[in-house]
mmCIF file of C-alpha atoms and ligand atoms in Angstrom:
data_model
loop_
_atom_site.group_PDB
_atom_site.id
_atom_site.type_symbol
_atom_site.label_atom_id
_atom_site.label_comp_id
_atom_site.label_asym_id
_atom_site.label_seq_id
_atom_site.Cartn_x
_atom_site.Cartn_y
_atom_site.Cartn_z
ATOM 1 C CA UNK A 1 -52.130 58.569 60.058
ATOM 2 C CA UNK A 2 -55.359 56.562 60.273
ATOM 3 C CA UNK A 3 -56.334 55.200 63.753
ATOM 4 C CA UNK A 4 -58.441 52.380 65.146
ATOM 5 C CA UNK A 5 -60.032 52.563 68.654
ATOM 6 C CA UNK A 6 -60.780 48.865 69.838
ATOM 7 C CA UNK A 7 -63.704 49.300 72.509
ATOM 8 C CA UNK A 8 -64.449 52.726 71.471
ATOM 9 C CA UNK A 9 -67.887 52.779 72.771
ATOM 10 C CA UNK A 10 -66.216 52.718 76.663
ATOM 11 C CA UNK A 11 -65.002 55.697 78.854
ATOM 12 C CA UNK A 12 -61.360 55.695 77.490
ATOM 13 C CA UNK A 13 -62.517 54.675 74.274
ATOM 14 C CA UNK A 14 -64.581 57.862 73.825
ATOM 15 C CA UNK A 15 -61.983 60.024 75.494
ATOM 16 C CA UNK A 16 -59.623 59.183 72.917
ATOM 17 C CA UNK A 17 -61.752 59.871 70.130
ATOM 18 C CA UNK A 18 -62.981 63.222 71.770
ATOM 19 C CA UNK A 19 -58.714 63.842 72.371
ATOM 20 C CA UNK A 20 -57.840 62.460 68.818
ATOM 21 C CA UNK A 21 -60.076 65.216 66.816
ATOM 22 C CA UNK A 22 -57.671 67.460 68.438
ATOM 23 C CA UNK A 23 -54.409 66.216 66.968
ATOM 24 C CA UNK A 24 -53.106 67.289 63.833
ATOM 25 C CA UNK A 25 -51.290 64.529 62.475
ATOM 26 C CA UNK A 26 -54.279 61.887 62.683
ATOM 27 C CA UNK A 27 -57.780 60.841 62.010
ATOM 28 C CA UNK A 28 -60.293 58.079 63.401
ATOM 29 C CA UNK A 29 -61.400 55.375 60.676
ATOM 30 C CA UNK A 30 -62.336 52.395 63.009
ATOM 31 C CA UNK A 31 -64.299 52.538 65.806
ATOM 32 C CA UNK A 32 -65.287 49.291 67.230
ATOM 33 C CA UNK A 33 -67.717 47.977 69.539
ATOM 34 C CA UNK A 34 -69.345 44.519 69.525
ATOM 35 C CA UNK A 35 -72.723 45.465 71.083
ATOM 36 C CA UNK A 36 -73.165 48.776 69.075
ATOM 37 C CA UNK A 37 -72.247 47.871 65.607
ATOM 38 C CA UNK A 38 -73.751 50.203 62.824
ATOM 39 C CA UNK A 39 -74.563 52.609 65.141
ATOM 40 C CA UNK A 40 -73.116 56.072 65.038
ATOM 41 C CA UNK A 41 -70.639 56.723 67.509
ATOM 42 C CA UNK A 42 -72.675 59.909 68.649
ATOM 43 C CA UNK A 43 -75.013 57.395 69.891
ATOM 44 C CA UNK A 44 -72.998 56.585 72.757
ATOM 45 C CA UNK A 45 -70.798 59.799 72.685
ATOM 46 C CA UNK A 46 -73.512 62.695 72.065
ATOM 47 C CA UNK A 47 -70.687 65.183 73.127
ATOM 48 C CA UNK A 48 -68.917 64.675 69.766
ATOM 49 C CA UNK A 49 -72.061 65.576 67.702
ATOM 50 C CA UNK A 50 -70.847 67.094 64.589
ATOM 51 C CA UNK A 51 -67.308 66.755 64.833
ATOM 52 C CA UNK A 52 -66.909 63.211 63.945
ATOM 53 C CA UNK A 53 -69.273 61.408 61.603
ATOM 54 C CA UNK A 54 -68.261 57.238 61.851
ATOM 55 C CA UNK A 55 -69.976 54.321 63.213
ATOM 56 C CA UNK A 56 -69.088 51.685 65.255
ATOM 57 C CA UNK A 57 -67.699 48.351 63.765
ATOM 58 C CA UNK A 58 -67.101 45.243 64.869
ATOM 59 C CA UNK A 59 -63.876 43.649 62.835
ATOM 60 C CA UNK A 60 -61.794 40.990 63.653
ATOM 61 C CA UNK A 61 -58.000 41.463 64.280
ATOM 62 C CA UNK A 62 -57.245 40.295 60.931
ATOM 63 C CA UNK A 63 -59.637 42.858 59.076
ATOM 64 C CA UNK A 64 -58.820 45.677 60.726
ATOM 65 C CA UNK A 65 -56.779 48.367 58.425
ATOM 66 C CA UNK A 66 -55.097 51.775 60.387
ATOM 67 C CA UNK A 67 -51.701 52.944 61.233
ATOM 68 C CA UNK A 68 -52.356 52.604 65.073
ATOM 69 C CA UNK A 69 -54.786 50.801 67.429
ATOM 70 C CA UNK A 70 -55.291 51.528 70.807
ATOM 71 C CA UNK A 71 -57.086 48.665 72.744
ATOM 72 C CA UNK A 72 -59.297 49.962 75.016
ATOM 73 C CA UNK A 73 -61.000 47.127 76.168
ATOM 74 C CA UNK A 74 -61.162 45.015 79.118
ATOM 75 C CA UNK A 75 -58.022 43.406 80.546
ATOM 76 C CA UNK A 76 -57.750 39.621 78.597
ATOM 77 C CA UNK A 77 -59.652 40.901 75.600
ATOM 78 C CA UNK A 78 -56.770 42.944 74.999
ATOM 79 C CA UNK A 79 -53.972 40.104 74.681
ATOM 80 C CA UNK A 80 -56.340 38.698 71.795
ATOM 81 C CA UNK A 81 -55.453 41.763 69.287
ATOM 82 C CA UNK A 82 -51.868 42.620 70.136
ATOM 83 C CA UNK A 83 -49.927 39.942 67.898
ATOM 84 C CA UNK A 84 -52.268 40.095 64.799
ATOM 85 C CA UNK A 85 -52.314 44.066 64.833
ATOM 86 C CA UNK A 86 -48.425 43.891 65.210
ATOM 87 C CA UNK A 87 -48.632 41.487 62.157
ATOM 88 C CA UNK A 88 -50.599 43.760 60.257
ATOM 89 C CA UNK A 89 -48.020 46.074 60.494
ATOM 90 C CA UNK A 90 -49.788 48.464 63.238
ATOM 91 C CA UNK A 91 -48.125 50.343 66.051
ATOM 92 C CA UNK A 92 -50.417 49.164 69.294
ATOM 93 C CA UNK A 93 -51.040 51.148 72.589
ATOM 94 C CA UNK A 94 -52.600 48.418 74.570
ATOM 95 C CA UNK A 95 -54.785 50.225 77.639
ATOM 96 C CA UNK A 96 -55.259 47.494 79.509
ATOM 97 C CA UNK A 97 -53.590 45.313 82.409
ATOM 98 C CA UNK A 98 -52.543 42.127 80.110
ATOM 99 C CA UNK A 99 -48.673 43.437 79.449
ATOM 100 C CA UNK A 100 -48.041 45.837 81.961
ATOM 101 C CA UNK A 101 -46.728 42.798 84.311
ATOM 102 C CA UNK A 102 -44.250 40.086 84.179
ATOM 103 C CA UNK A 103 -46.877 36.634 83.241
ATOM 104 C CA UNK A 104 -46.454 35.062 86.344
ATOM 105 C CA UNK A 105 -47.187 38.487 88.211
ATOM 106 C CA UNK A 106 -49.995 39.097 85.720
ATOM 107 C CA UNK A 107 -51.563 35.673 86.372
ATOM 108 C CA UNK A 108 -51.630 35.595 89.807
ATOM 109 C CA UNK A 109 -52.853 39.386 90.732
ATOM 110 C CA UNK A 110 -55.507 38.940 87.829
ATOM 111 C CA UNK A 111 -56.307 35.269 88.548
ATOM 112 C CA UNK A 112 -56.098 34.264 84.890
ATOM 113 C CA UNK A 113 -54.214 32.709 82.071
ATOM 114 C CA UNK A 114 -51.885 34.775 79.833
ATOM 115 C CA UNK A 115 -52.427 33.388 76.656
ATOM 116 C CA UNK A 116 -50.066 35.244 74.371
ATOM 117 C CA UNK A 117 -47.607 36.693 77.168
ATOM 118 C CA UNK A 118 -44.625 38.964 76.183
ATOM 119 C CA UNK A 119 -42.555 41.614 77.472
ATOM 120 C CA UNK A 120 -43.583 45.018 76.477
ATOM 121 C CA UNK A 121 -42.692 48.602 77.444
ATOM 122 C CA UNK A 122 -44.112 50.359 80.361
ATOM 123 C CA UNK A 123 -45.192 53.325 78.894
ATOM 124 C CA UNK A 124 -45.035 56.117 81.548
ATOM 125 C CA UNK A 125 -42.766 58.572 79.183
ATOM 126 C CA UNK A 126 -41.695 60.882 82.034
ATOM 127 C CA UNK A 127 -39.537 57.677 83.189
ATOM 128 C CA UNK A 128 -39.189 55.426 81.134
ATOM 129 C CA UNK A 129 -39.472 57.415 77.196
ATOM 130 C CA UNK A 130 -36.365 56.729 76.163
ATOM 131 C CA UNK A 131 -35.742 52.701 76.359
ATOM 132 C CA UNK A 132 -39.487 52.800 74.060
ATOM 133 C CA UNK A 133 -39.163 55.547 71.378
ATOM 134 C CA UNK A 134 -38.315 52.861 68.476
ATOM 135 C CA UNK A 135 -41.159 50.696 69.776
ATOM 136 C CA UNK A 136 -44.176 49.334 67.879
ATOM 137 C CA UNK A 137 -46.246 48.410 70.927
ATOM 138 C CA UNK A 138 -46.554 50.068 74.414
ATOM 139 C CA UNK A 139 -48.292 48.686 77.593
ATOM 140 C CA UNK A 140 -50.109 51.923 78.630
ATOM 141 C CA UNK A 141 -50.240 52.194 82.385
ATOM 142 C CA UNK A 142 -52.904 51.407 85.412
ATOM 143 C CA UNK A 143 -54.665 55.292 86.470
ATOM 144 C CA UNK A 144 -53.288 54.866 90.024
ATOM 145 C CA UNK A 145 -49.927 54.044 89.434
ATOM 146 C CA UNK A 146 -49.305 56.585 87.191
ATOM 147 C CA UNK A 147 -50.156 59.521 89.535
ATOM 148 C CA UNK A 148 -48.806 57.520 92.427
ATOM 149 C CA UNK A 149 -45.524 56.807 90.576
ATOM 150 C CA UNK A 150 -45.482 60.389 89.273
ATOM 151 C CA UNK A 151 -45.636 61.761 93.090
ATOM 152 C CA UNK A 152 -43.249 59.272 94.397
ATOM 153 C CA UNK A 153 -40.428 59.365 91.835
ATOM 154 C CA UNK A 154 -37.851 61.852 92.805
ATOM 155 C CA UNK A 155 -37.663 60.923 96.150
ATOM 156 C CA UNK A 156 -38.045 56.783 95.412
ATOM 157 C CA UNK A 157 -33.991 55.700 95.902
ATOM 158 C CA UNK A 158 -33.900 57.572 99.612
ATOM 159 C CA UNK A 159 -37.393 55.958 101.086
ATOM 160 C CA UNK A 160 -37.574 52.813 103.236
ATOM 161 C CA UNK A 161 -41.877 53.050 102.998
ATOM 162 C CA UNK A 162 -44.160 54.977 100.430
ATOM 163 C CA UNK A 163 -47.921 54.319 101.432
ATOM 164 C CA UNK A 164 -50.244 55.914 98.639
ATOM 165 C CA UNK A 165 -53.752 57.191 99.702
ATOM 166 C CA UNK A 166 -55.683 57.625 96.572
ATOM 167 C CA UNK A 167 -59.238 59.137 95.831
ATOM 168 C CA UNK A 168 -60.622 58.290 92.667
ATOM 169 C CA UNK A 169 -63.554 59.230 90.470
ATOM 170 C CA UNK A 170 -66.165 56.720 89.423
ATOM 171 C CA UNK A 171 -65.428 56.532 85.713
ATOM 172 C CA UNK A 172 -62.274 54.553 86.861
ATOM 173 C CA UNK A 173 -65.022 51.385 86.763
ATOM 174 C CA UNK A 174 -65.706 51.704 83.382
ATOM 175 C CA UNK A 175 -69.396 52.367 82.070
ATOM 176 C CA UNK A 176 -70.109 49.165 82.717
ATOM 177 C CA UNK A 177 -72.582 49.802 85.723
ATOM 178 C CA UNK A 178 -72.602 47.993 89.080
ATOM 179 C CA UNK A 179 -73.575 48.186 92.672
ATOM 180 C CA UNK A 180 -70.661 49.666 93.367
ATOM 181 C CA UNK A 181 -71.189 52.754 91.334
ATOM 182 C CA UNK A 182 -74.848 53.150 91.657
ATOM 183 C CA UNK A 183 -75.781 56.176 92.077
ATOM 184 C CA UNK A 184 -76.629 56.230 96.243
ATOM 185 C CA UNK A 185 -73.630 54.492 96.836
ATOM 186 C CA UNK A 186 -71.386 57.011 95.463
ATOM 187 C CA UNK A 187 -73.330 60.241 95.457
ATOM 188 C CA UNK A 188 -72.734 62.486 99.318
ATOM 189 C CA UNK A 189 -70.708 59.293 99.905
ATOM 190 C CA UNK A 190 -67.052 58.183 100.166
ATOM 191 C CA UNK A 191 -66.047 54.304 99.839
ATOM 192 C CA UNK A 192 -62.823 52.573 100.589
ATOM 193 C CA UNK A 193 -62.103 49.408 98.895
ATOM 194 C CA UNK A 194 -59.538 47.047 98.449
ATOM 195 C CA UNK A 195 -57.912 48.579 100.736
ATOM 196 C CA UNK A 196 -54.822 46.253 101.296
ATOM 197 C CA UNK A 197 -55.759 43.801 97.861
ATOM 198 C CA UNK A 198 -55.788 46.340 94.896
ATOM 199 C CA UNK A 199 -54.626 44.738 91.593
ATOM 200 C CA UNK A 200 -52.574 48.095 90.549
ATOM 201 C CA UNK A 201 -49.901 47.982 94.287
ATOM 202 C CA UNK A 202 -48.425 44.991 91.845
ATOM 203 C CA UNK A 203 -47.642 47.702 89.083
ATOM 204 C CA UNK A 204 -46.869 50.736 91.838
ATOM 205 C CA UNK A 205 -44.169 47.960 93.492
ATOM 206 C CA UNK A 206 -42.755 47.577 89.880
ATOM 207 C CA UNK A 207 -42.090 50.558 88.940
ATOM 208 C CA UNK A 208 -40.654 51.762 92.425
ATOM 209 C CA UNK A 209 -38.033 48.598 92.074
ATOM 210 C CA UNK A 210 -37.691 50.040 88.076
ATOM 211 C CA UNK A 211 -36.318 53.586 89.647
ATOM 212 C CA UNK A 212 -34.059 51.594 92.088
ATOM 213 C CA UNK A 213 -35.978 51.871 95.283
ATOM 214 C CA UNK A 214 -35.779 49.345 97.807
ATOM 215 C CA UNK A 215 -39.140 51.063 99.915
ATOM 216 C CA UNK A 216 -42.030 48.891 101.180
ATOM 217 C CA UNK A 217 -45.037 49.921 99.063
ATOM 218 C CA UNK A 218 -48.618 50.273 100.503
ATOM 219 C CA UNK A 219 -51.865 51.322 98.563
ATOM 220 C CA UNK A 220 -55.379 52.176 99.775
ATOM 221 C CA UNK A 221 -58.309 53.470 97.047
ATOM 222 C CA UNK A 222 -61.534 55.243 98.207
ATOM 223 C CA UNK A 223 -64.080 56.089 95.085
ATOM 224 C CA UNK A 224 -65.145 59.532 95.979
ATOM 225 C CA UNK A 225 -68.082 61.221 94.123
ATOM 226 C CA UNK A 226 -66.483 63.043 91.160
ATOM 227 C CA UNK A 227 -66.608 61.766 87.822
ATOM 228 C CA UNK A 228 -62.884 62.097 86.541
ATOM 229 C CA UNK A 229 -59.880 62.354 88.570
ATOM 230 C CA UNK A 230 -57.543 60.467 91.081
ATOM 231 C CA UNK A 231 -55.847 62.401 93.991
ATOM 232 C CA UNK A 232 -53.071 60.407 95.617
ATOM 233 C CA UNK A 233 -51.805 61.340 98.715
ATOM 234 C CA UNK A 234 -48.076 59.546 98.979
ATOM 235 C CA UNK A 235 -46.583 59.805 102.576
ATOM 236 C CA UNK A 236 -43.010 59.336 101.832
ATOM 237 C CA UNK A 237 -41.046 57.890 104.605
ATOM 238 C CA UNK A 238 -37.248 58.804 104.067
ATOM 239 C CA UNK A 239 -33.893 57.015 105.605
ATOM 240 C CA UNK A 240 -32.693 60.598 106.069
ATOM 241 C CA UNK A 241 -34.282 63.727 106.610
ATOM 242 C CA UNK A 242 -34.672 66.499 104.153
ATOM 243 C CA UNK A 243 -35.225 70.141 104.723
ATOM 244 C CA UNK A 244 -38.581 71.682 101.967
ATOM 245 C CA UNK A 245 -35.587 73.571 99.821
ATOM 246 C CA UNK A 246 -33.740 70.076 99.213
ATOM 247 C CA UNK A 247 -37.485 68.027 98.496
ATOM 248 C CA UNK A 248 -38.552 71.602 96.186
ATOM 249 C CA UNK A 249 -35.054 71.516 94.445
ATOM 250 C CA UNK A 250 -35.266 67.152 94.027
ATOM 251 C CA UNK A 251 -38.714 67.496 92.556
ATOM 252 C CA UNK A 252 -37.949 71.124 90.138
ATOM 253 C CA UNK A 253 -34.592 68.952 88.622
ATOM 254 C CA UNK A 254 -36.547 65.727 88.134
ATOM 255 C CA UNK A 255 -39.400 67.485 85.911
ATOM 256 C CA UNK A 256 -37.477 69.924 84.818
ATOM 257 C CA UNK A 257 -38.499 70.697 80.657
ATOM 258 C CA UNK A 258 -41.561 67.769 81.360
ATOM 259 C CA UNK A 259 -44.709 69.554 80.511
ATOM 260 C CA UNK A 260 -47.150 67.554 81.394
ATOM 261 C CA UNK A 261 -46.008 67.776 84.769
ATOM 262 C CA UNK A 262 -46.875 71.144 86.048
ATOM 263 C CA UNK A 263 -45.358 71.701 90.213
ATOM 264 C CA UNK A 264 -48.535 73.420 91.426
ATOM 265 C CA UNK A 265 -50.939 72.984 94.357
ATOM 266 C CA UNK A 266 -52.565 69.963 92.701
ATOM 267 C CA UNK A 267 -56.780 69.910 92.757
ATOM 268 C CA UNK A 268 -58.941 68.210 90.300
ATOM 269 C CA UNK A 269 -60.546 70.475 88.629
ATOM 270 C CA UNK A 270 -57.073 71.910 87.250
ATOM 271 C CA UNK A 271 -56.840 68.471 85.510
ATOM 272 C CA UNK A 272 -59.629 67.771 84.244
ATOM 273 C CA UNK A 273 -59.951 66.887 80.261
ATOM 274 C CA UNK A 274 -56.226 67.637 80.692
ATOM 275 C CA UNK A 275 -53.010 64.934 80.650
ATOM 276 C CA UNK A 276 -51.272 67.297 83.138
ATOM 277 C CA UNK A 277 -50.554 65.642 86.544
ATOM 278 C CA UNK A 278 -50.121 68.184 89.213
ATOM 279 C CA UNK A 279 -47.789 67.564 92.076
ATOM 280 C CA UNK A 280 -46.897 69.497 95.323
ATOM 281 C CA UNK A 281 -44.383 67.980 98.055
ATOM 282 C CA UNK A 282 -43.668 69.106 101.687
ATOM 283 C CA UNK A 283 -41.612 67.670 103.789
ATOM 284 C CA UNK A 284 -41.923 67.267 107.731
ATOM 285 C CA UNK A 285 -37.889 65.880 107.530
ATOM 286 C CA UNK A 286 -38.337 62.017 107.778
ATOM 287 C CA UNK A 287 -41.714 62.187 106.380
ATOM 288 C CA UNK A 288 -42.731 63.740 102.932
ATOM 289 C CA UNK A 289 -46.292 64.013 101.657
ATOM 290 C CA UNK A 290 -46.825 64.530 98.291
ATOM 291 C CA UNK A 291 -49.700 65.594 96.456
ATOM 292 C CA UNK A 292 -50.753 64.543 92.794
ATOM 293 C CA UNK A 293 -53.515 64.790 90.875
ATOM 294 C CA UNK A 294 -54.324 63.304 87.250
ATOM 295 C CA UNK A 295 -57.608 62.833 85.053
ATOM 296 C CA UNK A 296 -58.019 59.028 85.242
ATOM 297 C CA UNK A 297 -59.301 59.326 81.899
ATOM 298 C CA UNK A 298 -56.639 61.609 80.520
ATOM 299 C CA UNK A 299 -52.794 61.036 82.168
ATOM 300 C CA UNK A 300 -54.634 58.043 83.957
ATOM 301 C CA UNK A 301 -55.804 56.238 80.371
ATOM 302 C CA UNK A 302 -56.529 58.175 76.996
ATOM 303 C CA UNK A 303 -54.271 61.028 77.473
ATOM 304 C CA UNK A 304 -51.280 59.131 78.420
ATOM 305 C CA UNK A 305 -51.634 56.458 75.602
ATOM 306 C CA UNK A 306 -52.192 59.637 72.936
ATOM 307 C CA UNK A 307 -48.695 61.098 74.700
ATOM 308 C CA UNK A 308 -46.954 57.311 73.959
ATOM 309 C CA UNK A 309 -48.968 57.428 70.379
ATOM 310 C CA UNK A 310 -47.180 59.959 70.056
ATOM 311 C CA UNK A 311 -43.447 59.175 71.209
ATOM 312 C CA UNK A 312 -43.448 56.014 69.041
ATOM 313 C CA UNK A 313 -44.787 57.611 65.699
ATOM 314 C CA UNK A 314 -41.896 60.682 65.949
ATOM 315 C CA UNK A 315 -44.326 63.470 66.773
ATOM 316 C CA UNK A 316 -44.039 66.021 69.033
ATOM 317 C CA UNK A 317 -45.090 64.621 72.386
ATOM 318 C CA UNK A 318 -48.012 67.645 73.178
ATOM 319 C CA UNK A 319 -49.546 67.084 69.596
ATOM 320 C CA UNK A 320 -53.456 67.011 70.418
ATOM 321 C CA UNK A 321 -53.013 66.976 74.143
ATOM 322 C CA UNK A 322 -52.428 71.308 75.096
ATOM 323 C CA UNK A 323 -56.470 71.487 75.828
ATOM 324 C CA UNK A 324 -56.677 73.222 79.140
ATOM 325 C CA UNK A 325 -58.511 71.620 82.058
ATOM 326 C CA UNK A 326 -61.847 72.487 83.335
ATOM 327 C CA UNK A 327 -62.073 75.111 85.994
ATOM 328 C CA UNK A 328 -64.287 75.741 88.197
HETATM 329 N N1 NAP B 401 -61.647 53.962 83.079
HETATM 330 C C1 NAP B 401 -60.425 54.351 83.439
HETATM 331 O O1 NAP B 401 -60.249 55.370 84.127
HETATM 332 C C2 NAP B 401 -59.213 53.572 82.995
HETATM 333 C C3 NAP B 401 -57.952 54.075 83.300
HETATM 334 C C4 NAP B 401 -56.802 53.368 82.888
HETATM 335 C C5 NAP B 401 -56.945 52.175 82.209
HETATM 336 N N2 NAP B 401 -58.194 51.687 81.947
HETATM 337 C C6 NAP B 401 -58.282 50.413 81.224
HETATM 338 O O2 NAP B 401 -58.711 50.704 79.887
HETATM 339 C C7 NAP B 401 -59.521 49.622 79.409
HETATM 340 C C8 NAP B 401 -60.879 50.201 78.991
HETATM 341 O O3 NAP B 401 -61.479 50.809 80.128
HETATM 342 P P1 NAP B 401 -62.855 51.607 80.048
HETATM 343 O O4 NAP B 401 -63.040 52.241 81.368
HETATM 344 O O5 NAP B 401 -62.904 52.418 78.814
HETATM 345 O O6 NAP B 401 -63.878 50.374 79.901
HETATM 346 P P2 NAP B 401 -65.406 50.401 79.427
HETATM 347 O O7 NAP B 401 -65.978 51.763 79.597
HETATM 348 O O8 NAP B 401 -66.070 49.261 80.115
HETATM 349 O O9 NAP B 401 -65.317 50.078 77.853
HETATM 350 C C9 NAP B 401 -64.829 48.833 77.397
HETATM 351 C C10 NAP B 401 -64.888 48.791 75.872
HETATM 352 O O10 NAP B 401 -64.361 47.541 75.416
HETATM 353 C C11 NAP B 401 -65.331 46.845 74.597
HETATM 354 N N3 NAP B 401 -65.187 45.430 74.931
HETATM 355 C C12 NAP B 401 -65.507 44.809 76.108
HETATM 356 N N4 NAP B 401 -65.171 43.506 76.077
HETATM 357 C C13 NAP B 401 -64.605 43.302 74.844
HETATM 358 C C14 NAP B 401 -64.043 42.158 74.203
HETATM 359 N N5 NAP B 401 -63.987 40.958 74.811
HETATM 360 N N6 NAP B 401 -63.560 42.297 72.939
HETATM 361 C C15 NAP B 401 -63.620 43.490 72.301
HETATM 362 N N7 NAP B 401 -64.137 44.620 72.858
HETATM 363 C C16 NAP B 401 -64.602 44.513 74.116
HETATM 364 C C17 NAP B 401 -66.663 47.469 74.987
HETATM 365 O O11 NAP B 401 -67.619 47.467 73.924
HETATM 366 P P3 NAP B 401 -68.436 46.168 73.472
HETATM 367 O O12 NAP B 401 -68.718 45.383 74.726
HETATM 368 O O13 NAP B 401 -69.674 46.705 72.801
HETATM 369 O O14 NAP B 401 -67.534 45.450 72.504
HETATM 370 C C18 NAP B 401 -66.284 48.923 75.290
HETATM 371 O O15 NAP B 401 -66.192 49.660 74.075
HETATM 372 C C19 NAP B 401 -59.631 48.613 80.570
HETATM 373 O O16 NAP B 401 -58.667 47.604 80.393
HETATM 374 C C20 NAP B 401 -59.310 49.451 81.793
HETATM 375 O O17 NAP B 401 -58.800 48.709 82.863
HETATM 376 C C21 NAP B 401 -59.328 52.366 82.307
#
């Protein structure tokens, strides 16, 4: 199948190129970037020197040719390809923020104007594969609220409060830099932000109601120095107590035959490259903490939409996605 990558010259852009060359079934033939037209792709991703020989183009909607697109560009850029790739006859894994919401959600947490709103899938296939397998277009989703989700699930429909704690690496902003991921700001440094405001609670909220929890939702990011990876802490606060055999056997049925959800002691480094997420749980009895940890990059972004690539084209959900992280 041939593949387009709109804003390939990004983070998530060049992760799923760098993911892509390992799956069987496909091959890159559009690359696009506005800035770096004509230039190789190497140029901006010299750590796929000699594996992939293409340069960045800069088509409109109506001129691009592929199988698939993945938009990997900025939220509101996005909504301007989905309909005319659909109408090309593409299947579309849209990375960004502009479906992943109800419109009058979306406008309000993003502070803009939906232009070409409609309801789309939220692609998180541990939960929700099966109501999107026939689909041509899935809304990939946010970094955060797929770990988060991912830690809180089993355990959503007997909670009253989930407050996620999440520590995230800095290629979560994008490689667009900023003063907020210069170097002696993040470097021997750790920075809360947003800390009751961020845009993604709005998609963590959702998708607690979606598994039929009633639980207050809280959400609090610090941007650690690491370059990929989220670690979300999730203190689970339960209407009942549970014992660590009854919150071990919960989370071993829930995932049970998932592999890219792997019930280990979760640390970064294990994810890294990877689309695993890693999750541990103990329980105090009314209070559980769980532990996951993603690549923002990988489960968080590329990964994930290669996994949902890869659910709506008939394939084998691990095609191109078995690399092993990065440890130590
Ligand atoms: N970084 C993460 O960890 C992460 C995780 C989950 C989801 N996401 C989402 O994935 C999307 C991409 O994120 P990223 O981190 O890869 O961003 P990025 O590094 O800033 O790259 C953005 C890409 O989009 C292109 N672009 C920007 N504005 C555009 C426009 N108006 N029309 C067409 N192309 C445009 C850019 O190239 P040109 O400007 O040269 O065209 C670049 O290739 C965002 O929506 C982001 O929220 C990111």
């Amino acid at each position: 199948m041939d593949v387009a990558i709109v804003g390939a010259s990004g983070y998530t852009g060049g992760d799923l190129i760098r993911l892509l060359l390992a799956h069987p079934h496909v091959r890159v033939v559009c690359a696009t970037s506005r800035k770096l037209a004509g230039k190789p792709v190497v140029s901006v991703h010299p750590h796929l020197k000699g594996l992939i020989d293409l340069s960045f183009s800069n088509p409109s909607p109506d001129e691009m040719d592929a199988d698939v697109a993945f938009l990997a560009v900025p939220h509101t850029a996005a909504m301007a390809y989905v309909r005319p790739l659909l109408a090309r006859g593409m299947k579309v894994i849209d990375l960004s923020a502009d479906y992943r919401l109800p419109r009058e959600v979306y406008e309000k947490v993003y502070g803009v104007t939906h232009t070409d709103y409609f309801p789309a899938p939220y692609g998180i296939p541990e939960i929700h594969r099966d109501s999107y397998k026939n689909a041509d277009f899935v809304s990939n989703p946010g970094c955060f609220p797929t770990g988060a989700t991912l830690a809180a699930a089993p355990l959503a429909r007997l909670a009253h409060t989930v407050i996620y704690d999440s520590k995230t690496g800095v290629s979560g902003a994008g490689d667009n830099p900023s003063a907020t991921t210069h170097y002696p700001n993040v470097a021997d440094n750790i920075n809360p932000y947003k800390w009751t405001s961020h845009r993604h609670l709005a998609e963590m909220r959702q998708e607690l109601a979606a598994l039929g929890s009633r639980a207050r939702c809280y959400f609090t990011p610090h941007l650690v120095p690491v370059n990929r990876g989220i670690l979300t802490t999730a203190h689970i606060l339960l209407h009942e107590p549970l014992d660590q055999a009854d919150v071990d056997e919960l989370y071993r049925k829930y995932y049970d035959g998932e592999f890219f959800v792997r019930l280990q002691n979760p640390v970064l480094a294990a994810v890294r490259g990877t689309n695993f997420c890693d999750i541990r749980a103990e329980s105090e009895g009314e209070r559980v903490v769980v532990v996951s940890a993603i690549d923002n990059l990988g489960k968080g972004a590329s990964g994930q939409a290669i996994q949902n690539m890869n659910i709506i084209c008939g394939f084998d959900e691990r095609e191109g996605l078995t690399g092993a992280g990065l440890l130590p």
